[in-house]
Short mmCIF file of C-alpha atoms in Angstrom, two decimals:
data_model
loop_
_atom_site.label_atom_id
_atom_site.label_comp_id
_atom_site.label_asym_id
_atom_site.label_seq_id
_atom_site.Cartn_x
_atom_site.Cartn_y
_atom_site.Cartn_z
CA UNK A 420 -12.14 1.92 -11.81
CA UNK A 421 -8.97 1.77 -13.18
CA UNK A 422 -7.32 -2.25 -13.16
CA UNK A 423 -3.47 -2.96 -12.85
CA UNK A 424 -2.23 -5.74 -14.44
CA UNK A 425 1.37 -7.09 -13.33
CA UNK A 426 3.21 -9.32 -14.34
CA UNK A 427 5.14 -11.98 -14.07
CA UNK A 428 3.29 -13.36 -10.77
CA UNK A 429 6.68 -15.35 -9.77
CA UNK A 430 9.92 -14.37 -11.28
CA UNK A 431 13.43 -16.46 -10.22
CA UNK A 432 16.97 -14.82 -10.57
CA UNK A 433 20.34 -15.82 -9.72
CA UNK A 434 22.15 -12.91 -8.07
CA UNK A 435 24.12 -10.54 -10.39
CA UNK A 436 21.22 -10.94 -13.04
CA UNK A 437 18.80 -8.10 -14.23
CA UNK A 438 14.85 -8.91 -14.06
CA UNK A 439 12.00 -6.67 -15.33
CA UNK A 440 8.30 -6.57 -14.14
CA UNK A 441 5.65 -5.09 -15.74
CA UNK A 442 2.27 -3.24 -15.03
CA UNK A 443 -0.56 -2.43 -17.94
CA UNK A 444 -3.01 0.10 -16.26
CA UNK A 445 -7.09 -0.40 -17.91
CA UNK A 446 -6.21 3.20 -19.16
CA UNK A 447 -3.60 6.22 -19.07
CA UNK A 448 -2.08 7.17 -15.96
CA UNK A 449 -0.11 9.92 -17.20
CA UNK A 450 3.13 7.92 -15.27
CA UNK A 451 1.39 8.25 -11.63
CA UNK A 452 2.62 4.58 -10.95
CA UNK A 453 5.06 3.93 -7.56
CA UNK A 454 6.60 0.59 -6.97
CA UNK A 455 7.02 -1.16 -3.35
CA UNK A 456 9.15 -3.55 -2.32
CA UNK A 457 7.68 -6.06 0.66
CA UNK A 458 9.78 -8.61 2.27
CA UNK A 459 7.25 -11.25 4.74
CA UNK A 460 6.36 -9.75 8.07
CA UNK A 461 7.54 -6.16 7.15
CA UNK A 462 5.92 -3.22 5.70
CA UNK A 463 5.76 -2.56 2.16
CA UNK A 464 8.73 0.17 1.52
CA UNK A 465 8.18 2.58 -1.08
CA UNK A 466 10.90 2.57 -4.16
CA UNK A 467 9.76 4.76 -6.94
CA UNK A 468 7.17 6.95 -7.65
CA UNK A 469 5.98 8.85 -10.28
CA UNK A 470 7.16 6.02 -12.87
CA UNK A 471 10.67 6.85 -12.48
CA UNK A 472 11.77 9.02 -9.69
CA UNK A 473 13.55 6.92 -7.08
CA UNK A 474 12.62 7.56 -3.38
CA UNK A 475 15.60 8.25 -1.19
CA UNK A 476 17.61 5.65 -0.12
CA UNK A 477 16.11 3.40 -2.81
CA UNK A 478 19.82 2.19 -4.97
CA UNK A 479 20.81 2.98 -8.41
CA UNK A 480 19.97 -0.40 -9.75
CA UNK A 481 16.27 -0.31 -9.27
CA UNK A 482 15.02 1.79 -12.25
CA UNK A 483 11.19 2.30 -13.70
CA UNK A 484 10.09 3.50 -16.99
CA UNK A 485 6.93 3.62 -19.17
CA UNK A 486 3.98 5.90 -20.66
CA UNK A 487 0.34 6.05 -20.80
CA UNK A 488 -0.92 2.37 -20.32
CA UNK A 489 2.79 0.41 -19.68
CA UNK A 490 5.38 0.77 -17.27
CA UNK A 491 8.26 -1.17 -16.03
CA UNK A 492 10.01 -1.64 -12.61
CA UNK A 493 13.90 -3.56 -13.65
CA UNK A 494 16.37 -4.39 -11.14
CA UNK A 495 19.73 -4.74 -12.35
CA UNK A 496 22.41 -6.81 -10.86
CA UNK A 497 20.10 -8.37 -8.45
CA UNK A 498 21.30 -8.56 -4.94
CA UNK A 499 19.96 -11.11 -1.95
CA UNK A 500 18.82 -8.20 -0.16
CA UNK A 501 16.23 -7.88 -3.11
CA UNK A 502 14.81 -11.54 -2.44
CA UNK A 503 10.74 -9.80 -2.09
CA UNK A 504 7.62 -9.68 -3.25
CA UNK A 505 6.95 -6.20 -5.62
CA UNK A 506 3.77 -4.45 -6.01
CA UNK A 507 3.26 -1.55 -8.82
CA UNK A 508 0.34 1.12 -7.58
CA UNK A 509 -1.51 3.73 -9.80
CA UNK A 510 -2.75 6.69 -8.24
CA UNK A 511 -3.94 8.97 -10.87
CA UNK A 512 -7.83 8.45 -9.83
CA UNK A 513 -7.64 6.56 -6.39
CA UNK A 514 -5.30 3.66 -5.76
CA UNK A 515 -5.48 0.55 -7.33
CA UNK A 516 -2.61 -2.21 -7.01
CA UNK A 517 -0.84 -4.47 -9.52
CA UNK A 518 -1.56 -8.52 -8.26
CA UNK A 519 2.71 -8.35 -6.90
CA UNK A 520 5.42 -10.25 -7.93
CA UNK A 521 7.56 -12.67 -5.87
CA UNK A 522 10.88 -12.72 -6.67
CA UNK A 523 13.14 -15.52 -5.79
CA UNK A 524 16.72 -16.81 -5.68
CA UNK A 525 17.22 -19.35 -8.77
CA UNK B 1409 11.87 9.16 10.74
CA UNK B 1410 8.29 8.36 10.75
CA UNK B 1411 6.83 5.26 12.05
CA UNK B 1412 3.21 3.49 12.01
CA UNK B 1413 2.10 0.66 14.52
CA UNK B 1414 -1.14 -1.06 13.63
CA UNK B 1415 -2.68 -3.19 16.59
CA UNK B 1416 -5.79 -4.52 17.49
CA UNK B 1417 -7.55 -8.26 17.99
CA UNK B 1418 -6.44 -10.93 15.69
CA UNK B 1419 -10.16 -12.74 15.18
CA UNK B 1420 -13.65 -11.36 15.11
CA UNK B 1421 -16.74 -13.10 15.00
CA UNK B 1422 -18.32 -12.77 11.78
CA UNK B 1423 -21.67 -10.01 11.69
CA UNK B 1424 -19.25 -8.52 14.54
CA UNK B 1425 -17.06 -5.15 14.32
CA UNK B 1426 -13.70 -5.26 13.21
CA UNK B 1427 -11.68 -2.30 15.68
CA UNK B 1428 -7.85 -1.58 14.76
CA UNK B 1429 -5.84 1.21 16.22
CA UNK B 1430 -2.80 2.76 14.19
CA UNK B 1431 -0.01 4.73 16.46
CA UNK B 1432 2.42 7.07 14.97
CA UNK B 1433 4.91 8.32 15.74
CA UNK B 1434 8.17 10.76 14.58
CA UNK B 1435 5.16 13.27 12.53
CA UNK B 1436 2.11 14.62 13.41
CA UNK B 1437 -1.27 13.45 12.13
CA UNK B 1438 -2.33 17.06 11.88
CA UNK B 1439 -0.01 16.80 8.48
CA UNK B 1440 -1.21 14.86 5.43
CA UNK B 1441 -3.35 12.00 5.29
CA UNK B 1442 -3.47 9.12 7.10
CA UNK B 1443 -5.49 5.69 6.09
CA UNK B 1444 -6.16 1.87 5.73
CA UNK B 1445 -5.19 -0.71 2.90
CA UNK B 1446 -5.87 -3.92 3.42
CA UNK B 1447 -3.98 -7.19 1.65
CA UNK B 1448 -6.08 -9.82 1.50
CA UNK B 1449 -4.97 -13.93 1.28
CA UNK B 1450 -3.86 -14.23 -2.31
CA UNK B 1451 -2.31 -11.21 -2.09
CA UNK B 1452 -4.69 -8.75 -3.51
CA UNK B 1453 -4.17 -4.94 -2.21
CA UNK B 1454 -7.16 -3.02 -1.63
CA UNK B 1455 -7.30 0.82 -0.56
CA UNK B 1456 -9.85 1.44 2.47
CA UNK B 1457 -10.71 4.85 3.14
CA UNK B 1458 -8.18 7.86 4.77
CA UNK B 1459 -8.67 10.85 7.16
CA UNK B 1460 -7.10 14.21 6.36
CA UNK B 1461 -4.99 16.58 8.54
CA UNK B 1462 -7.91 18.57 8.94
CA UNK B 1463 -10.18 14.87 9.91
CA UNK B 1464 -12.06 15.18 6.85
CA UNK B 1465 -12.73 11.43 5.49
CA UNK B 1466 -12.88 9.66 2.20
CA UNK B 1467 -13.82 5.81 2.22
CA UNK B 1468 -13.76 3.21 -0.69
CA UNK B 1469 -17.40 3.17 -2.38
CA UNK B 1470 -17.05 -0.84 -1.84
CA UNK B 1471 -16.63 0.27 1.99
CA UNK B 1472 -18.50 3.23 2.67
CA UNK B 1473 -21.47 1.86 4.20
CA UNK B 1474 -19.71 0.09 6.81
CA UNK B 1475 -16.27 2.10 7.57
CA UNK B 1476 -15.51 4.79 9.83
CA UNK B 1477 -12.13 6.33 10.59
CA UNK B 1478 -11.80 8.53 13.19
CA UNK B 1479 -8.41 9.61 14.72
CA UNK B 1480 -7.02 11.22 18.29
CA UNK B 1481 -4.63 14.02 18.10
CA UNK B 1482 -3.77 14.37 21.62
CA UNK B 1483 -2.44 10.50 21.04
CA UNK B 1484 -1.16 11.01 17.25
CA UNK B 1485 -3.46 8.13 16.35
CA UNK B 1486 -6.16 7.13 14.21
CA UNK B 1487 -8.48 4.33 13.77
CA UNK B 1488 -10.30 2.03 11.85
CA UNK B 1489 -13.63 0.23 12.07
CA UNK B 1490 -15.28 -2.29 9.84
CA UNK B 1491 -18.57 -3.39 10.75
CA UNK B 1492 -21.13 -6.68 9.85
CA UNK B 1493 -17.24 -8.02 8.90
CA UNK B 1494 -17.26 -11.40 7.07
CA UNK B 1495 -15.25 -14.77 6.36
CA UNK B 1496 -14.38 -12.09 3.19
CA UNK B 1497 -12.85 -9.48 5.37
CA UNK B 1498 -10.06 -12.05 6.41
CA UNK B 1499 -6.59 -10.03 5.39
CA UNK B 1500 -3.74 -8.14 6.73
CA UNK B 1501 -4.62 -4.62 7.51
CA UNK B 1502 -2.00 -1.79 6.99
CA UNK B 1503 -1.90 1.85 8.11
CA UNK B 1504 0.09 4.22 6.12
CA UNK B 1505 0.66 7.78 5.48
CA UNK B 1506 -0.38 9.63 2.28
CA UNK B 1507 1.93 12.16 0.21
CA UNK B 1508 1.87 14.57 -2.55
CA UNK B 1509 -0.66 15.13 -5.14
CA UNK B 1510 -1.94 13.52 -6.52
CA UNK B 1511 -1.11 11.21 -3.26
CA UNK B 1512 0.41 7.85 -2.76
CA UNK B 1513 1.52 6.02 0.17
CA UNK B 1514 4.94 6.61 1.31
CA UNK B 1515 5.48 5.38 4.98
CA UNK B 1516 3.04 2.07 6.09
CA UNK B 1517 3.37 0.81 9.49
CA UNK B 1518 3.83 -3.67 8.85
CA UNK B 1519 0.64 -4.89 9.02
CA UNK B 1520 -1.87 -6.94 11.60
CA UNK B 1521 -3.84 -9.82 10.38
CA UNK B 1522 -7.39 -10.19 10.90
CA UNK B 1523 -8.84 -13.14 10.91
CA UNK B 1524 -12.50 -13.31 11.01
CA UNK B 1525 -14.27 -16.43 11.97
CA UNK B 1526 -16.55 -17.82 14.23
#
């Protein structure tokens, strides 16, 4: 089974700034990761798959990047709407989730 | 646009079956696959099994001995089933829709927790 580590579990911003969360797969995924954004009581909305391509609707200042093991999900200029909880997913060989990351207002 | 409704009881006895109904609507079942993830307290995200467009099914090895999804056309709906459920089965249960190959989960209906207690 492949394992997803993210990270950081908890992450505060003040709006305006740019944060970065990360995911280290146990092995290649050949950049099948997607990223989803869930706020409490709503379903998890899908931002980005295939490590970069942004679904639509998703704005410009969520961005991903990365190769083989280690890929990044960065919001820039972080906006109140964004106050969530972000999971990364592989799906190269199944499905296996990063832990999420909460992101809060400093 | 597509939409997913989960629904079904909120506590089941432990050693009991665990029954949860998923209603879409806005695109057919027929289409892609359809299927369970489960989030469990702690937050932990846990893929359960899916049922094709044609009702083929592929389950979780950590599962398969005690899921079944099964689905109604006529209704657009599918369904889940857990049985001889545990205190360790406790989570919120999501439907969602599969896409593209390889697939990942693009549209997920918001979730129903399960509780599982005596």
């Amino acid at each position: 089974d492949i394992q997803m580590t993210q990270s950081p579990p908890s992450l505060s911003a003040s709006l305006g700034d740019k944060v970065t969360i990360t995911c280290q797969a146990s092995q290649n995924i050949n950049k099948y990761i997607a990223w989803y954004q869930q706020k409490p009581g709503k379903a998890p909305r899908l931002l980005i798959r295939y490590t970069s391509t942004l679904e639509s609707g998703t704005p410009s200042r969520f961005s991903g990047s990365g190769s083989g093991r280690d890929y990044s999900f960065s919001i820039s200029n972080v906006e109140s709407e964004d106050i969530a909880s972000y999971y990364c997913l592989q799906y190269v060989n199944l499905w296996t989730f990063g832990g999420g990351t909460k992101l809060e207002l400093k | 646009e597509v939409q997913l409704q989960e629904s079904g009881p909120g506590l089941v006895k432990p050693s009991q079956s665990l029954s949860l109904t998923c209603s879409v609507t806005g695109y057919s079942i027929t289409s892609n696959y359809w299927g369970w993830i489960r989030k469990f307290p702690g937050n932990k995200m846990e893929w359960m099994g899916y049922i094709s467009y044609s009702g083929s099914t592929s389950y979780n090895p950590s599962l398969k001995s005690r899921i079944s999804i099964t689905r109604d056309t006529s209704k657009n709906q599918f369904f889940l089933q857990l049985n001889s459920v545990t205190t360790e089965d406790t989570a919120t249960y999501y439907c969602a829709r599969w896409r593209g190959i390889p697939n990942y989960f693009d549209y997920w209906g918001q979730g129903v927790m399960v509780t599982v207690s005596s």
